[in-house]
mmCIF file of C-alpha atoms in Angstrom:
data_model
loop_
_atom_site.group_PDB
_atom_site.id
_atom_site.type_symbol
_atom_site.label_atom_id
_atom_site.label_comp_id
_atom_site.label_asym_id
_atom_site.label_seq_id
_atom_site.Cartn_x
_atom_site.Cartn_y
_atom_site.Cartn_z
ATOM 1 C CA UNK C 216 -6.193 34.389 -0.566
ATOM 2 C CA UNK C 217 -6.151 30.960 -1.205
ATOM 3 C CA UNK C 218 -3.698 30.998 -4.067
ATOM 4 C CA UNK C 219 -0.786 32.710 -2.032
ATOM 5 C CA UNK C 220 -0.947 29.924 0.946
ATOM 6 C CA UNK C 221 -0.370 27.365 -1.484
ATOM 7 C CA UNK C 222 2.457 27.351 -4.297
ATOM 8 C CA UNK C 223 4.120 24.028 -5.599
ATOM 9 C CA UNK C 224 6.871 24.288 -2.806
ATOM 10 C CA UNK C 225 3.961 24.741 0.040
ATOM 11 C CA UNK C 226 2.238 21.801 -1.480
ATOM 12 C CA UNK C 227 5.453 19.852 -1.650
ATOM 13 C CA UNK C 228 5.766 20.710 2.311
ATOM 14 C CA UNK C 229 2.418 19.859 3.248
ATOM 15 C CA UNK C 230 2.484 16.448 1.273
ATOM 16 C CA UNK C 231 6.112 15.211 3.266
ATOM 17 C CA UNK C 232 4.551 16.525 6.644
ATOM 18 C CA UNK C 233 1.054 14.771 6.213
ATOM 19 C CA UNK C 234 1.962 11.520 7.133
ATOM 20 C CA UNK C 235 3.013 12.739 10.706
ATOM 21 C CA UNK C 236 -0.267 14.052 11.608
ATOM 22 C CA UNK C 237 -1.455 11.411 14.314
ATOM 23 C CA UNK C 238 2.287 11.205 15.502
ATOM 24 C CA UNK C 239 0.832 12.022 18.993
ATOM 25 C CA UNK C 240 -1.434 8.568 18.902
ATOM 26 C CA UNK C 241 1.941 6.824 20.136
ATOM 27 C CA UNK C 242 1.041 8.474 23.590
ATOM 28 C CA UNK C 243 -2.611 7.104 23.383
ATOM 29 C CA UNK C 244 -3.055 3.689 25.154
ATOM 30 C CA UNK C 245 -4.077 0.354 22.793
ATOM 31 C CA UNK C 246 -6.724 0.440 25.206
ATOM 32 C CA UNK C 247 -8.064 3.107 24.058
ATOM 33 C CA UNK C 248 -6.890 3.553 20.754
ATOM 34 C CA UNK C 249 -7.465 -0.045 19.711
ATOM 35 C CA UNK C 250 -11.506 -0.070 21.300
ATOM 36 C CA UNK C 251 -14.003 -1.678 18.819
ATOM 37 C CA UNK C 252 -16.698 0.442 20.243
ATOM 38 C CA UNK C 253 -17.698 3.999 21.392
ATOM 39 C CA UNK C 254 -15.189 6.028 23.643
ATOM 40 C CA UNK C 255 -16.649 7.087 26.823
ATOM 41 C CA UNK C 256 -16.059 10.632 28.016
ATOM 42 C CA UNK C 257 -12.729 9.777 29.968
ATOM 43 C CA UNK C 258 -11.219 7.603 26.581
ATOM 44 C CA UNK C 259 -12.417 10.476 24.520
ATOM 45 C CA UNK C 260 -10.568 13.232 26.734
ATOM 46 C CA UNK C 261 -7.594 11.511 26.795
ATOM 47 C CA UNK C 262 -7.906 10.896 22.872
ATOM 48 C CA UNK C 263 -8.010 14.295 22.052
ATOM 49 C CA UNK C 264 -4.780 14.546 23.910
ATOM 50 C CA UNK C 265 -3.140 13.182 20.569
ATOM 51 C CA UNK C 266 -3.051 16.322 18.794
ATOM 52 C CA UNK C 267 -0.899 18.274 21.206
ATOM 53 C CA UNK C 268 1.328 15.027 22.050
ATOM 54 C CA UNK C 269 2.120 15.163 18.467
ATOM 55 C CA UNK C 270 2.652 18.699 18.086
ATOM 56 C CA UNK C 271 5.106 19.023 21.290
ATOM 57 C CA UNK C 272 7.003 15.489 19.469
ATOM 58 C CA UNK C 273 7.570 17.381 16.158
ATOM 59 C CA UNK C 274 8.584 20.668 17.930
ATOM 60 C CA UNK C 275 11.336 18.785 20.103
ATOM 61 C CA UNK C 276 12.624 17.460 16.745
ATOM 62 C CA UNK C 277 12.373 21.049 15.219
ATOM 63 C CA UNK C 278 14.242 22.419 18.290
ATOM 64 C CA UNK C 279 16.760 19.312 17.936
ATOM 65 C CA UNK C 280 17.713 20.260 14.455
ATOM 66 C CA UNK C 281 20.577 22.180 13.526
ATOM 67 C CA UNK C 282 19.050 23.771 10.525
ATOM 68 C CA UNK C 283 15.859 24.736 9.720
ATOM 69 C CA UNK C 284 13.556 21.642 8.228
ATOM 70 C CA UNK C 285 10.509 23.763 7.062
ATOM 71 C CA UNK C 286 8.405 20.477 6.319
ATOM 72 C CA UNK C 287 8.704 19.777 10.121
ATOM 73 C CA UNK C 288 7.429 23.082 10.765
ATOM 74 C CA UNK C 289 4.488 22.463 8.717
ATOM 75 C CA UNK C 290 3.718 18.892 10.165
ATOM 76 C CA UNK C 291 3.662 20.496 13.955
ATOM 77 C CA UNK C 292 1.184 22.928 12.930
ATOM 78 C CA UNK C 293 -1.076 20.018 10.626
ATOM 79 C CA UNK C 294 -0.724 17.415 14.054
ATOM 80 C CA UNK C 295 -2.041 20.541 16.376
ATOM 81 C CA UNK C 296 -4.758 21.558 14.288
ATOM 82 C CA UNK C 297 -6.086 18.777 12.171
ATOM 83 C CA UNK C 298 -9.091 18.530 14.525
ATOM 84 C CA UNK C 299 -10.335 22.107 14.989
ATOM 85 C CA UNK C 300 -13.489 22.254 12.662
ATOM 86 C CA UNK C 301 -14.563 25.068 10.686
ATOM 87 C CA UNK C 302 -17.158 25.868 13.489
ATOM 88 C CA UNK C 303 -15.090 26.617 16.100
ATOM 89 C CA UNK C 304 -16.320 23.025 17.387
ATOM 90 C CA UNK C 305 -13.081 20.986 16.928
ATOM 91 C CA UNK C 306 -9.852 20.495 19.436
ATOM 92 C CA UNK C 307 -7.573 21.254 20.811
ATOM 93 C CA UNK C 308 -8.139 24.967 21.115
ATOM 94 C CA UNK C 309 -11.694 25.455 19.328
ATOM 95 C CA UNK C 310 -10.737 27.608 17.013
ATOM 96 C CA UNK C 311 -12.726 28.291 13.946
ATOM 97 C CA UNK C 312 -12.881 29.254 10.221
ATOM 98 C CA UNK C 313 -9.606 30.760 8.634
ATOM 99 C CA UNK C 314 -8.185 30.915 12.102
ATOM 100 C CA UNK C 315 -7.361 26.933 11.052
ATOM 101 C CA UNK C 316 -4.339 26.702 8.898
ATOM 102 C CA UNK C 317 -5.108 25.911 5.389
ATOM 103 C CA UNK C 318 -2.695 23.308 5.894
ATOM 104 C CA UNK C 319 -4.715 21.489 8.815
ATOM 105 C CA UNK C 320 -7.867 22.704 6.914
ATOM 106 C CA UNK C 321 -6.438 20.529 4.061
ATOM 107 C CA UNK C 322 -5.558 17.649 5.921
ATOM 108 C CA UNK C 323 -8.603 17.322 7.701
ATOM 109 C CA UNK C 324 -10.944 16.816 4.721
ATOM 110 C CA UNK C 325 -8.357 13.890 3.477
ATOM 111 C CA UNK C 326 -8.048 12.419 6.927
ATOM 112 C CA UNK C 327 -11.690 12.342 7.259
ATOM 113 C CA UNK C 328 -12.391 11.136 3.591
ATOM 114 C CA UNK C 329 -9.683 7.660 4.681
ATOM 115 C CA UNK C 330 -11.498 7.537 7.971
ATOM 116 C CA UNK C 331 -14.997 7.098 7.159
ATOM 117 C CA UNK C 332 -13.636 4.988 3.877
ATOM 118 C CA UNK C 333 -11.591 2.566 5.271
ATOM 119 C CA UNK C 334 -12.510 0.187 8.034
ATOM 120 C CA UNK C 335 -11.735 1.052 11.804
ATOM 121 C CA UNK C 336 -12.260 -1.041 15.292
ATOM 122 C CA UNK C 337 -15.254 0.945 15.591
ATOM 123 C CA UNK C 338 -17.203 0.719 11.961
ATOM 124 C CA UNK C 339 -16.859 -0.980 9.087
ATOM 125 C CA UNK C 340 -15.692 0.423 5.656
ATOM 126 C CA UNK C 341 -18.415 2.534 3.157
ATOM 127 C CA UNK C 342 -18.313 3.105 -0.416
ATOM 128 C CA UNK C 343 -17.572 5.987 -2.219
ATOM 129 C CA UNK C 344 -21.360 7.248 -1.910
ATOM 130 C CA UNK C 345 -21.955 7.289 1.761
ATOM 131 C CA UNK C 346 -18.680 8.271 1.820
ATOM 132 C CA UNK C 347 -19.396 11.847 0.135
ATOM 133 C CA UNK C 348 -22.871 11.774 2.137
ATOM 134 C CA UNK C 349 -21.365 12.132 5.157
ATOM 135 C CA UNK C 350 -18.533 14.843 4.109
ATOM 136 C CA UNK C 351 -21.525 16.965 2.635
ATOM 137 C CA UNK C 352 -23.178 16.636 5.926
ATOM 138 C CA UNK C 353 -19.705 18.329 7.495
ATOM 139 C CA UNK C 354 -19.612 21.259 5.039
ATOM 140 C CA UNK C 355 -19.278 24.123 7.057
ATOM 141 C CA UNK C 356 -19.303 22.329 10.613
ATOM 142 C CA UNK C 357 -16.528 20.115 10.205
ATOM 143 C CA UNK C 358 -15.039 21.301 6.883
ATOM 144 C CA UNK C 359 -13.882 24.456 4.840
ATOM 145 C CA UNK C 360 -16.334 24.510 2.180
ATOM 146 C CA UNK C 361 -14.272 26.157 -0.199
ATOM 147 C CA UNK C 362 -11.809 23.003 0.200
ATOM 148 C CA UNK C 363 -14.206 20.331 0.505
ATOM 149 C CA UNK C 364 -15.774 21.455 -2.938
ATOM 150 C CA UNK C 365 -12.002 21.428 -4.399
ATOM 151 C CA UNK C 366 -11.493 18.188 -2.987
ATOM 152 C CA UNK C 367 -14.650 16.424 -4.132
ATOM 153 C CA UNK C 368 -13.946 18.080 -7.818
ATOM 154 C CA UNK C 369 -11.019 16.130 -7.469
ATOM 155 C CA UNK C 370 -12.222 13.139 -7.045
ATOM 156 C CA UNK C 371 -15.414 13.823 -9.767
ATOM 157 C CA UNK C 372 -12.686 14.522 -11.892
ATOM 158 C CA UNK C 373 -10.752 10.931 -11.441
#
């Protein structure tokens, strides 16, 4: 199943359209985006907004462009969905398991790996360790577990 999603050229695609997932975040306030601590449940609602900001961003661009730009394609449908979880517990439609892109499924396991490695207003950087602790702990609520175990081999195997 797995195999047919992703060719070189889909990879290719999905590695040009990454960097656009949190597009949306330009229509977050600093207030908000920028808070050393916890969101409260207004912040929070209005953070989850950055999904579908980016989404509707990349599909004006897509609609602006004369010819077809599949990587732009791909990077609307990674900023929508980057945030659904495997559960069906994610935003911003709660949809769950294969339902997810693999694409967003992909990017989700990176983005979280950078997120809970690198520092943030909110917590300080972790090391590789607790790092992997906590992505274990998201196997199957959070993550694909098919492609969190490829990723971690990945980075056994570095």
């Amino acid at each position: 199943e797995m195999s047919g999603q992703l060719n070189d050229r889909r990879i290719e695609l999905i590695a040009m359209s990454a960097p656009l997932h949190d597009i949306g975040k330009v229509g977050i306030p600093d207030r908000i985006l920028l808070k050393p601590g916890k969101l409260d449940a207004d912040e929070w609602a209005v953070m989850k907004t950055h999904s579908r900001l980016g989404a509707d961003a990349i599909g004006r661009a897509v609609a602006d462009t004369r010819q077809p730009m599949g990587f732009l394609t791909i990077a609307q449908e990674i900023a929508l969905r980057h945030h659904e979880r495997w559960n069906g517990s994610g935003y911003p439609d709660n949809i769950a398991g294969e339902s997810i892109p693999v694409m967003a499924r992909i990017l989700s396991v990176v983005n979280s790996y950078d997120a809970i490695a690198m520092p943030r207003p909110y917590h300080a950087s972790r090391n590789h360790d607790e790092v992997i602790a906590i992505l274990e702990a998201e196997r199957g609520g959070k993550h694909d577990p098919y492609l969190l175990d490829h990723f971690l081999g990945c980075l056994d195997n570095q």
